[in-house]
PDB file of C-alpha atoms in Angstrom:
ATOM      1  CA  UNK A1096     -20.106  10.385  39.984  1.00 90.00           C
ATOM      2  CA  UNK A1097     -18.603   7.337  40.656  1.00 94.00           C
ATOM      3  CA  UNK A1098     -18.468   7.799  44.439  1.00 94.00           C
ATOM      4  CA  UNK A1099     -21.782   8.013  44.541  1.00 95.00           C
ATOM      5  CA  UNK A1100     -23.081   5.449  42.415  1.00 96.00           C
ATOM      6  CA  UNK A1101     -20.372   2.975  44.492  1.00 95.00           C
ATOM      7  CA  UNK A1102     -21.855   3.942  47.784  1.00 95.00           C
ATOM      8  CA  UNK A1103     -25.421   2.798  46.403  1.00 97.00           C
ATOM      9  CA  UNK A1104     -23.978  -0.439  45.724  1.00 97.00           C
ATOM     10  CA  UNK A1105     -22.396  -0.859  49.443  1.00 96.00           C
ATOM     11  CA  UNK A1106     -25.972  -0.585  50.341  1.00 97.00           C
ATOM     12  CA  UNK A1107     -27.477  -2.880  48.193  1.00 98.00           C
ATOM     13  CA  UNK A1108     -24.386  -5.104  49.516  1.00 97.00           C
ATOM     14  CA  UNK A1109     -24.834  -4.363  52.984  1.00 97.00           C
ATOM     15  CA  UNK A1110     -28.579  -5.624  52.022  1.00 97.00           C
ATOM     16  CA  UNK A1111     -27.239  -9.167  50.321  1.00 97.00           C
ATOM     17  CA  UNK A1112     -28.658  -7.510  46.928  1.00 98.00           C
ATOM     18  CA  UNK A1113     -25.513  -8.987  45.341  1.00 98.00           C
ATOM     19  CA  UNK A1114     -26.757  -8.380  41.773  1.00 97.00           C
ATOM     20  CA  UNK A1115     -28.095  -5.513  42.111  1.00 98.00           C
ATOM     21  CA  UNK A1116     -25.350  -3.827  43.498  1.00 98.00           C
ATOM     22  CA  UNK A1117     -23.171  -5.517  40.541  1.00 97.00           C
ATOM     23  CA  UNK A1118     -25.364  -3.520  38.000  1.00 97.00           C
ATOM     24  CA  UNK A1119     -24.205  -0.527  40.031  1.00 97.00           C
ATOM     25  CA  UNK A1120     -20.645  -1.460  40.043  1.00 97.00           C
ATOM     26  CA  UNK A1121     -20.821  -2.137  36.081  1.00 95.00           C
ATOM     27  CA  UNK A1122     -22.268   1.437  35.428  1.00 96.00           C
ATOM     28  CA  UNK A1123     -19.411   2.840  38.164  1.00 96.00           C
ATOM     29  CA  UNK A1124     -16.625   0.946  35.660  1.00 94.00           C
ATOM     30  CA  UNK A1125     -17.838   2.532  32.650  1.00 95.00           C
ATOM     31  CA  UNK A1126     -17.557   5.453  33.632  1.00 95.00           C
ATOM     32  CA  UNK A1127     -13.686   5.413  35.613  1.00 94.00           C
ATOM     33  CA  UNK A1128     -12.621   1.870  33.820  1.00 91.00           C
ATOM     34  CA  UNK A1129      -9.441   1.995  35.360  1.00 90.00           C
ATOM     35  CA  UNK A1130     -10.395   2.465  38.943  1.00 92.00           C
ATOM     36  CA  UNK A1131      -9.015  -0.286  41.385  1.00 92.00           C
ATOM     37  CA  UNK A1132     -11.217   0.133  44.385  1.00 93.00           C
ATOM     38  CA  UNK A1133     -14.347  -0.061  41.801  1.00 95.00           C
ATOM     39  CA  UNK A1134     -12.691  -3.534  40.148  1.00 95.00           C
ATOM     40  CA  UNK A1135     -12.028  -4.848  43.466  1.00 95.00           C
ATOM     41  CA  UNK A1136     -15.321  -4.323  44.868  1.00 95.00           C
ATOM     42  CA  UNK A1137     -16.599  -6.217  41.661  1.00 96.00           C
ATOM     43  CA  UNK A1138     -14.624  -9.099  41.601  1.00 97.00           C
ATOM     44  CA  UNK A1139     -15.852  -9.418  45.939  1.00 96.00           C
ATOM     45  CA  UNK A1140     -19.436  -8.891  44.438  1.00 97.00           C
ATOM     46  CA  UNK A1141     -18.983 -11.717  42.656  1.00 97.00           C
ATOM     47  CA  UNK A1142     -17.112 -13.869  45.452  1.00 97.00           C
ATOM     48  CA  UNK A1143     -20.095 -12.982  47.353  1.00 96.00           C
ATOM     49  CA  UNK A1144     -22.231 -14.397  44.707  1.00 96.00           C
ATOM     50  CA  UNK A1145     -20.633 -17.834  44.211  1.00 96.00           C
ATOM     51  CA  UNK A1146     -19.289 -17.056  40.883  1.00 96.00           C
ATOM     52  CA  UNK A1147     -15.422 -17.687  41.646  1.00 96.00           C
ATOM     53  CA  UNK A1148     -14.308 -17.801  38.390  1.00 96.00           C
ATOM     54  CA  UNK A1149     -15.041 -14.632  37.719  1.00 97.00           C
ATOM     55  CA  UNK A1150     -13.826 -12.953  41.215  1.00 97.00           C
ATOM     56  CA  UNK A1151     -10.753 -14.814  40.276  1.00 97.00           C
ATOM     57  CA  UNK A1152     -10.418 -13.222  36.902  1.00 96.00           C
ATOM     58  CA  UNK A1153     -10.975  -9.945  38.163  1.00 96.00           C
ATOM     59  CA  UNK A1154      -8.772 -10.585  41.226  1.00 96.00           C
ATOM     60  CA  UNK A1155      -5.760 -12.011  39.169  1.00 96.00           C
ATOM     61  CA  UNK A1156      -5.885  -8.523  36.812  1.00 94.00           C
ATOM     62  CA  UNK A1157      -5.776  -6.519  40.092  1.00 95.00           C
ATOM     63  CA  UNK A1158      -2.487  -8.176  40.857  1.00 94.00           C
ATOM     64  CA  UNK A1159      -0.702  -6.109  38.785  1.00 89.00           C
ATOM     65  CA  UNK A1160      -2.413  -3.299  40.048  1.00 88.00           C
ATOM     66  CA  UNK A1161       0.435  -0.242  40.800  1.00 89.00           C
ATOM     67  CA  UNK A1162      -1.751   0.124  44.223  1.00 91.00           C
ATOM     68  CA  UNK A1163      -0.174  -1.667  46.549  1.00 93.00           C
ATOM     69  CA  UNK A1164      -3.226  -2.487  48.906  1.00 93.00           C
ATOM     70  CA  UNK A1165      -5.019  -3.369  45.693  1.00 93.00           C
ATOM     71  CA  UNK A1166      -2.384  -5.592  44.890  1.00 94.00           C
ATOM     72  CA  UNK A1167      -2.429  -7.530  48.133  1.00 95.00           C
ATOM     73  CA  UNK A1168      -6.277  -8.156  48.774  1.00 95.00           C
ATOM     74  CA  UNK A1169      -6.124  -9.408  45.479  1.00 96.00           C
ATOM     75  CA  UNK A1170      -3.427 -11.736  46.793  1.00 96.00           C
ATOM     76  CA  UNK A1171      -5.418 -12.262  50.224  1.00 96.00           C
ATOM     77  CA  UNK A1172      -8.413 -13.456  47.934  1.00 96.00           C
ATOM     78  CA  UNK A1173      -6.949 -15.564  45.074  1.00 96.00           C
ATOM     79  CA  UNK A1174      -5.197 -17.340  48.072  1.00 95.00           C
ATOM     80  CA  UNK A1175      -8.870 -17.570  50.003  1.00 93.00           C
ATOM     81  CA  UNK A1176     -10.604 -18.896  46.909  1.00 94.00           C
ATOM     82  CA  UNK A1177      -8.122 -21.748  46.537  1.00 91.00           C
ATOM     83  CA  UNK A1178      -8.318 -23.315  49.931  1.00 77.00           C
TER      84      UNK A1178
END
Protein backbone atom coordinates (compact mmCIF):
# COMPACT_ATOMS: atom_id res chain seq x y z
CA UNK A 1 0.00 0.00 0.00
CA UNK A 2 1.62 2.90 -0.98
CA UNK A 3 0.24 5.08 1.83
CA UNK A 4 1.68 3.11 4.08
CA UNK A 5 4.98 2.40 2.92
CA UNK A 6 5.18 6.57 2.30
CA UNK A 7 4.30 7.24 5.87
CA UNK A 8 7.37 4.93 6.96
CA UNK A 9 9.51 7.06 4.99
CA UNK A 10 8.16 10.50 6.66
CA UNK A 11 9.48 8.84 9.69
CA UNK A 12 12.67 7.86 8.68
CA UNK A 13 12.66 11.64 7.30
CA UNK A 14 11.41 13.14 10.30
CA UNK A 15 14.56 11.05 11.79
CA UNK A 16 17.26 12.64 9.07
CA UNK A 17 17.42 8.84 7.74
CA UNK A 18 17.48 10.46 4.28
CA UNK A 19 18.47 7.21 2.53
CA UNK A 20 16.67 5.12 4.12
CA UNK A 21 13.56 6.68 3.66
CA UNK A 22 14.61 7.00 -0.24
CA UNK A 23 14.67 3.10 -0.38
CA UNK A 24 11.10 3.44 0.88
CA UNK A 25 10.11 6.00 -1.57
CA UNK A 26 11.73 3.80 -4.52
CA UNK A 27 9.64 0.67 -3.48
CA UNK A 28 6.38 3.27 -3.05
CA UNK A 29 7.19 4.34 -7.03
CA UNK A 30 7.21 0.93 -8.23
CA UNK A 31 4.40 0.15 -7.19
CA UNK A 32 2.02 3.64 -8.23
CA UNK A 33 4.88 5.02 -10.84
CA UNK A 34 2.82 7.75 -11.73
CA UNK A 35 2.01 9.17 -8.37
CA UNK A 36 3.01 12.94 -7.89
CA UNK A 37 3.02 13.30 -4.17
CA UNK A 38 5.38 9.99 -4.10
CA UNK A 39 7.85 11.77 -6.98
CA UNK A 40 7.79 14.90 -5.15
CA UNK A 41 8.65 13.59 -1.89
CA UNK A 42 11.65 11.87 -3.77
CA UNK A 43 13.08 14.50 -5.57
CA UNK A 44 12.88 16.65 -1.59
CA UNK A 45 14.60 13.36 -0.31
CA UNK A 46 17.16 14.02 -2.39
CA UNK A 47 17.33 17.98 -1.88
CA UNK A 48 17.61 16.96 1.61
CA UNK A 49 20.50 14.83 0.79
CA UNK A 50 22.69 17.27 -1.18
CA UNK A 51 22.19 15.57 -4.40
CA UNK A 52 20.61 18.62 -6.44
CA UNK A 53 20.95 17.30 -9.60
CA UNK A 54 18.85 14.78 -9.10
CA UNK A 55 15.98 16.76 -7.01
CA UNK A 56 16.24 18.95 -10.00
CA UNK A 57 15.58 16.20 -12.47
CA UNK A 58 12.82 14.93 -10.62
CA UNK A 59 11.50 18.44 -9.87
CA UNK A 60 11.69 19.66 -13.59
CA UNK A 61 9.44 16.28 -14.69
CA UNK A 62 6.91 17.32 -11.98
CA UNK A 63 6.46 20.57 -13.81
CA UNK A 64 4.36 19.22 -16.17
CA UNK A 65 2.57 17.53 -13.66
CA UNK A 66 -1.58 18.02 -14.43
CA UNK A 67 -1.64 18.68 -10.41
CA UNK A 68 -1.51 21.99 -9.99
CA UNK A 69 0.11 22.12 -6.40
CA UNK A 70 2.53 19.56 -7.78
CA UNK A 71 3.26 21.76 -10.45
CA UNK A 72 4.10 24.77 -8.33
CA UNK A 73 6.37 23.28 -5.47
CA UNK A 74 8.15 21.99 -8.23
CA UNK A 75 8.42 25.59 -9.38
CA UNK A 76 9.00 26.85 -5.62
CA UNK A 77 12.05 24.33 -5.59
CA UNK A 78 13.78 24.52 -9.01
CA UNK A 79 13.65 28.33 -8.21
CA UNK A 80 15.19 27.53 -4.43
CA UNK A 81 17.92 25.31 -5.83
CA UNK A 82 19.15 28.02 -8.19
CA UNK A 83 19.71 30.85 -5.79
Amino acid sequence: HVESISNVAITYILNKDYKKALQYYDQAQKIAPEDFIVQSNRAHVYYLMGEFDKSKKLYKELINSSDPQTKENAEYWLKEMEE
